[in-house]
């Protein structure tokens, strides 16, 4: 367990580092995926295999692909990126094929020892740390650390459950003995016996989000400014 | 189906609500309706209302013998112990008023269809007129002084709207405002009076268990009648009545109110609204009888107004102005009667006056209508009697009906006005003390004026030679049927209604009108001591009857003599020149008015006096207040100052609002850190 | 036995890193990714508490409620990303960029 956790935590931190330092969105997305993969390992180490699998399916399978789609469909670089991004590939390469690899090629001639161009680009696109953001997030970290340090050693020392919680208490029946902690069966029992209403409400929420996303991203909404295609708007003008 | 006719409460609600429906229909959809449908709906509403009133009066009150009909709709307001019900209350007094309002109102609505048919604003006109009838009915049918006040303000509003009906002329709108302001002064007094009564009795209702009457009875029973307070309350209420019923010193608005359409003058400013003050005093008679000082003030004010307005009426050239001053004068007679304690005579004079004054106004409207046809609308010549004459040939129906009205107004024996006015004069004559003689003197002088200007009006308008524009005379046509019919009905009334209250000298000791209203005064009469001057005489001994004959002889002689004299002067062209010599010195353009004529023609300079003493100082004070308080303090310091402070501070603060998401995120995260840190420190 | 405080510390580090990402980025998609990282950190904390504070008497459902909440967070995050990306596409259509500074109509 400890080994799995340590490995997963390191992977997760490494992915996070890539995410927050990369200017290139595609690399950053890669970092996010690595961080999520590490988190999945952490979940497994915490006896939550169902969560771990869900993490991989939902984040890696669905969200990451969605991010990627949006990245590829739109030229989503900021003005900052356009000016300062040196020799980056990825989305920039797609839209500006002429510039791609220009500086990289120049480097090639100078140095004998060559790194792969993607790694060079990735190293080039690391952004400098921003002091204000650093200060704020570090103070968050300090606060959280202080809070964690104050926790009792044994979590059961938190004391008894609040009185208002007793209504939802699950009385183990004889069949529950067979279920081990964190198993899929136990989690599904929790969902469908413990919180069926919340589960349904969340399904409704996702449905609403689906409709909302379709409506927001649709093109050619008659009469609503800003929903017209860029090219078409230009034509009309 | 509910039998509406057998249900007096439903019938009672139908009376005021019908005109309200008419108002709503005309007010909301009037623009799309034709004259016939608009006027038809308005007139039908009031006619139905009149039929309901008639049903209540004949069937429920006379045949079934119901004394009162009461219906409470809802609690209007309740503040602590102060509770006002919104309800209707019909008794014998309000039944008389209800019949006058709906009956004469219906006739005037029908007349208006002919009179206002060519006016572009006819739907607005009929909407206002219906609203007026509704408000007036609320005034007389309300079950408390507060409901009365609601109607009181409602009729004031309609009066204002209708005086300024032809709002394109500044003169008309200022006349409307003058009426409104003069009435506000009165309303202020009325409200103070109401507060005093509420303070004393804890109620403002005159129906139900906890009413003013029961409060009064309890006070009498325990001997705690506060006469001083009641005097003040009654004086304050009378100030309100002065405003609404155009008595000295608040009468100045009524002559100017003639700027409105003539049927409005007939309905509002002669027959109904201006008599609301009499209604209120009669309604409160059980309070007024305890306030002897207030009663004296009422009587003297009434008498003075009667003579004052009557003398101004002698010289007015405008046919409607004559009638307006005559109305003020006759209202003075009514207050004279009320102040002498003879409330039934006051109400009776309201009743007869409604007929002949509405008749005279409608007749003058018919004359104006005929002349305006060629002179053009709003031409003052169409109302100037000196530019009329000989219209008898052209307008026979108008002439003869108006003649009847003028005879009734002058108090010629046998017609309605004689009986009511003579009875009032007799009650002053009979009283026998100084006050009685003063009132009698004023009354007789006013009666002389009345007879004079009545004859002058008829003589100048219908007899003699035409003195105006020939073209107008040639094109003057008799009124259409819808206008002639009300004239004829009202003429019948002006002849006949007087016989409802014949004097005891004629051997009638229990005239129906007096008997009908007797229960209204019963409580007040019972509270008066034996031999009080304010008592309504019940028994008439031979001496009283002899005195009454003397009085009848005097007033008949005055009326007939003065009427004939004035008629002889004004109906003959030859005599007109002599009259002119009385008024002017010199000839043609150099003519100078004689002082007495100038004073009378300028209404004793009352308007100028008010202008100098009240209007100008108010204007100057307002100008000062405007500059100092409004412009400097409020506008500059408060309004603009506050705005400038807000603007300056927001100019600073709005820089925080960069519109950049990351700035908001920084702020948000900083706040979160601070909160978490604080929480950790405190939870230590 | 895994020390729970270590796991929680990992969650805190991930959360702060995510916050740093959110604060330092102007690119809307980057912002959204960092947000996801923060949510993930919260999930780790939830599962940790679920694991170590199963408690006697909490029962099967009580013991797993932390995991259930994690699932809820995931579902909500999915919805949020869907909407967020749609908004980014809409902003992009209007501004021809995904720079968060471009959408500054609220500037006072």
mmCIF file with all atom_site columns, C-alpha atoms in Angstrom, chain B residues 183-261:
data_model
loop_
_atom_site.group_PDB
_atom_site.id
_atom_site.type_symbol
_atom_site.label_atom_id
_atom_site.label_alt_id
_atom_site.label_comp_id
_atom_site.label_asym_id
_atom_site.label_entity_id
_atom_site.label_seq_id
_atom_site.pdbx_PDB_ins_code
_atom_site.Cartn_x
_atom_site.Cartn_y
_atom_site.Cartn_z
_atom_site.occupancy
_atom_site.B_iso_or_equiv
_atom_site.pdbx_formal_charge
_atom_site.auth_seq_id
_atom_site.auth_comp_id
_atom_site.auth_asym_id
_atom_site.auth_atom_id
_atom_site.pdbx_PDB_model_num
ATOM 1  C CA . UNK B 1 183 ? -62.086 73.071 -1.895  1.00 0.00 ? 183 UNK B CA 1
ATOM 2  C CA . UNK B 1 184 ? -58.816 71.993 -0.311  1.00 0.00 ? 184 UNK B CA 1
ATOM 3  C CA . UNK B 1 185 ? -59.162 74.792 2.210   1.00 0.00 ? 185 UNK B CA 1
ATOM 4  C CA . UNK B 1 186 ? -62.620 73.504 3.027   1.00 0.00 ? 186 UNK B CA 1
ATOM 5  C CA . UNK B 1 187 ? -61.448 69.904 3.114   1.00 0.00 ? 187 UNK B CA 1
ATOM 6  C CA . UNK B 1 188 ? -58.838 70.823 5.652   1.00 0.00 ? 188 UNK B CA 1
ATOM 7  C CA . UNK B 1 189 ? -61.563 72.152 7.939   1.00 0.00 ? 189 UNK B CA 1
ATOM 8  C CA . UNK B 1 190 ? -63.691 69.112 7.265   1.00 0.00 ? 190 UNK B CA 1
ATOM 9  C CA . UNK B 1 191 ? -60.892 66.766 8.243   1.00 0.00 ? 191 UNK B CA 1
ATOM 10 C CA . UNK B 1 192 ? -60.150 68.673 11.438  1.00 0.00 ? 192 UNK B CA 1
ATOM 11 C CA . UNK B 1 193 ? -63.847 68.449 12.244  1.00 0.00 ? 193 UNK B CA 1
ATOM 12 C CA . UNK B 1 194 ? -63.816 64.700 11.620  1.00 0.00 ? 194 UNK B CA 1
ATOM 13 C CA . UNK B 1 195 ? -60.779 64.254 13.854  1.00 0.00 ? 195 UNK B CA 1
ATOM 14 C CA . UNK B 1 196 ? -62.438 66.235 16.625  1.00 0.00 ? 196 UNK B CA 1
ATOM 15 C CA . UNK B 1 197 ? -65.583 64.132 16.368  1.00 0.00 ? 197 UNK B CA 1
ATOM 16 C CA . UNK B 1 198 ? -63.555 60.938 16.383  1.00 0.00 ? 198 UNK B CA 1
ATOM 17 C CA . UNK B 1 199 ? -61.582 62.144 19.357  1.00 0.00 ? 199 UNK B CA 1
ATOM 18 C CA . UNK B 1 200 ? -64.782 62.862 21.217  1.00 0.00 ? 200 UNK B CA 1
ATOM 19 C CA . UNK B 1 201 ? -66.917 59.894 20.190  1.00 0.00 ? 201 UNK B CA 1
ATOM 20 C CA . UNK B 1 202 ? -64.402 57.306 19.038  1.00 0.00 ? 202 UNK B CA 1
ATOM 21 C CA . UNK B 1 203 ? -66.374 56.649 15.902  1.00 0.00 ? 203 UNK B CA 1
ATOM 22 C CA . UNK B 1 204 ? -67.085 58.267 12.579  1.00 0.00 ? 204 UNK B CA 1
ATOM 23 C CA . UNK B 1 205 ? -69.871 55.989 11.461  1.00 0.00 ? 205 UNK B CA 1
ATOM 24 C CA . UNK B 1 206 ? -73.524 56.920 11.517  1.00 0.00 ? 206 UNK B CA 1
ATOM 25 C CA . UNK B 1 207 ? -74.801 53.398 11.087  1.00 0.00 ? 207 UNK B CA 1
ATOM 26 C CA . UNK B 1 208 ? -74.383 50.330 13.197  1.00 0.00 ? 208 UNK B CA 1
ATOM 27 C CA . UNK B 1 209 ? -73.775 49.808 16.893  1.00 0.00 ? 209 UNK B CA 1
ATOM 28 C CA . UNK B 1 210 ? -70.768 51.989 17.697  1.00 0.00 ? 210 UNK B CA 1
ATOM 29 C CA . UNK B 1 211 ? -71.901 55.067 15.828  1.00 0.00 ? 211 UNK B CA 1
ATOM 30 C CA . UNK B 1 212 ? -71.796 58.785 16.344  1.00 0.00 ? 212 UNK B CA 1
ATOM 31 C CA . UNK B 1 213 ? -75.456 58.723 17.361  1.00 0.00 ? 213 UNK B CA 1
ATOM 32 C CA . UNK B 1 214 ? -74.946 56.186 20.142  1.00 0.00 ? 214 UNK B CA 1
ATOM 33 C CA . UNK B 1 215 ? -71.893 58.154 21.263  1.00 0.00 ? 215 UNK B CA 1
ATOM 34 C CA . UNK B 1 216 ? -73.971 61.301 21.387  1.00 0.00 ? 216 UNK B CA 1
ATOM 35 C CA . UNK B 1 217 ? -76.764 59.586 23.298  1.00 0.00 ? 217 UNK B CA 1
ATOM 36 C CA . UNK B 1 218 ? -74.307 58.175 25.820  1.00 0.00 ? 218 UNK B CA 1
ATOM 37 C CA . UNK B 1 219 ? -72.825 61.648 26.289  1.00 0.00 ? 219 UNK B CA 1
ATOM 38 C CA . UNK B 1 220 ? -76.291 63.124 26.836  1.00 0.00 ? 220 UNK B CA 1
ATOM 39 C CA . UNK B 1 221 ? -77.264 60.344 29.228  1.00 0.00 ? 221 UNK B CA 1
ATOM 40 C CA . UNK B 1 222 ? -74.114 60.834 31.319  1.00 0.00 ? 222 UNK B CA 1
ATOM 41 C CA . UNK B 1 223 ? -74.354 64.629 31.014  1.00 0.00 ? 223 UNK B CA 1
ATOM 42 C CA . UNK B 1 224 ? -70.863 64.929 29.573  1.00 0.00 ? 224 UNK B CA 1
ATOM 43 C CA . UNK B 1 225 ? -71.652 66.813 26.390  1.00 0.00 ? 225 UNK B CA 1
ATOM 44 C CA . UNK B 1 226 ? -68.592 68.944 25.662  1.00 0.00 ? 226 UNK B CA 1
ATOM 45 C CA . UNK B 1 227 ? -70.265 71.938 24.017  1.00 0.00 ? 227 UNK B CA 1
ATOM 46 C CA . UNK B 1 228 ? -67.027 73.803 23.353  1.00 0.00 ? 228 UNK B CA 1
ATOM 47 C CA . UNK B 1 229 ? -65.530 70.888 21.508  1.00 0.00 ? 229 UNK B CA 1
ATOM 48 C CA . UNK B 1 230 ? -68.718 70.247 19.570  1.00 0.00 ? 230 UNK B CA 1
ATOM 49 C CA . UNK B 1 231 ? -68.847 73.898 18.589  1.00 0.00 ? 231 UNK B CA 1
ATOM 50 C CA . UNK B 1 232 ? -65.345 73.745 17.220  1.00 0.00 ? 232 UNK B CA 1
ATOM 51 C CA . UNK B 1 233 ? -66.033 70.458 15.475  1.00 0.00 ? 233 UNK B CA 1
ATOM 52 C CA . UNK B 1 234 ? -69.168 71.855 13.867  1.00 0.00 ? 234 UNK B CA 1
ATOM 53 C CA . UNK B 1 235 ? -67.424 75.058 12.820  1.00 0.00 ? 235 UNK B CA 1
ATOM 54 C CA . UNK B 1 236 ? -64.685 72.998 11.217  1.00 0.00 ? 236 UNK B CA 1
ATOM 55 C CA . UNK B 1 237 ? -67.214 70.801 9.450   1.00 0.00 ? 237 UNK B CA 1
ATOM 56 C CA . UNK B 1 238 ? -68.984 73.940 8.279   1.00 0.00 ? 238 UNK B CA 1
ATOM 57 C CA . UNK B 1 239 ? -65.723 75.248 6.846   1.00 0.00 ? 239 UNK B CA 1
ATOM 58 C CA . UNK B 1 240 ? -65.686 72.095 4.756   1.00 0.00 ? 240 UNK B CA 1
ATOM 59 C CA . UNK B 1 241 ? -69.277 72.716 3.740   1.00 0.00 ? 241 UNK B CA 1
ATOM 60 C CA . UNK B 1 242 ? -68.336 76.312 2.839   1.00 0.00 ? 242 UNK B CA 1
ATOM 61 C CA . UNK B 1 243 ? -65.768 75.029 0.416   1.00 0.00 ? 243 UNK B CA 1
ATOM 62 C CA . UNK B 1 244 ? -67.989 72.491 -1.262  1.00 0.00 ? 244 UNK B CA 1
ATOM 63 C CA . UNK B 1 245 ? -71.181 74.545 -1.158  1.00 0.00 ? 245 UNK B CA 1
ATOM 64 C CA . UNK B 1 246 ? -69.554 77.858 -2.107  1.00 0.00 ? 246 UNK B CA 1
ATOM 65 C CA . UNK B 1 247 ? -70.267 80.019 0.924   1.00 0.00 ? 247 UNK B CA 1
ATOM 66 C CA . UNK B 1 248 ? -68.428 83.113 2.071   1.00 0.00 ? 248 UNK B CA 1
ATOM 67 C CA . UNK B 1 249 ? -65.429 83.167 2.086   1.00 0.00 ? 249 UNK B CA 1
ATOM 68 C CA . UNK B 1 250 ? -64.791 80.191 -0.179  1.00 0.00 ? 250 UNK B CA 1
ATOM 69 C CA . UNK B 1 251 ? -67.462 80.854 -2.825  1.00 0.00 ? 251 UNK B CA 1
ATOM 70 C CA . UNK B 1 252 ? -65.096 82.362 -5.373  1.00 0.00 ? 252 UNK B CA 1
ATOM 71 C CA . UNK B 1 253 ? -64.552 79.121 -7.260  1.00 0.00 ? 253 UNK B CA 1
ATOM 72 C CA . UNK B 1 254 ? -68.169 78.467 -8.214  1.00 0.00 ? 254 UNK B CA 1
ATOM 73 C CA . UNK B 1 255 ? -68.700 81.358 -10.671 1.00 0.00 ? 255 UNK B CA 1
ATOM 74 C CA . UNK B 1 256 ? -65.416 80.458 -12.373 1.00 0.00 ? 256 UNK B CA 1
ATOM 75 C CA . UNK B 1 257 ? -66.532 76.836 -12.518 1.00 0.00 ? 257 UNK B CA 1
ATOM 76 C CA . UNK B 1 258 ? -68.935 77.868 -15.265 1.00 0.00 ? 258 UNK B CA 1
ATOM 77 C CA . UNK B 1 259 ? -66.017 77.318 -17.644 1.00 0.00 ? 259 UNK B CA 1
ATOM 78 C CA . UNK B 1 260 ? -67.124 73.691 -17.842 1.00 0.00 ? 260 UNK B CA 1
ATOM 79 C CA . UNK B 1 261 ? -69.793 72.366 -20.193 1.00 0.00 ? 261 UNK B CA 1
#
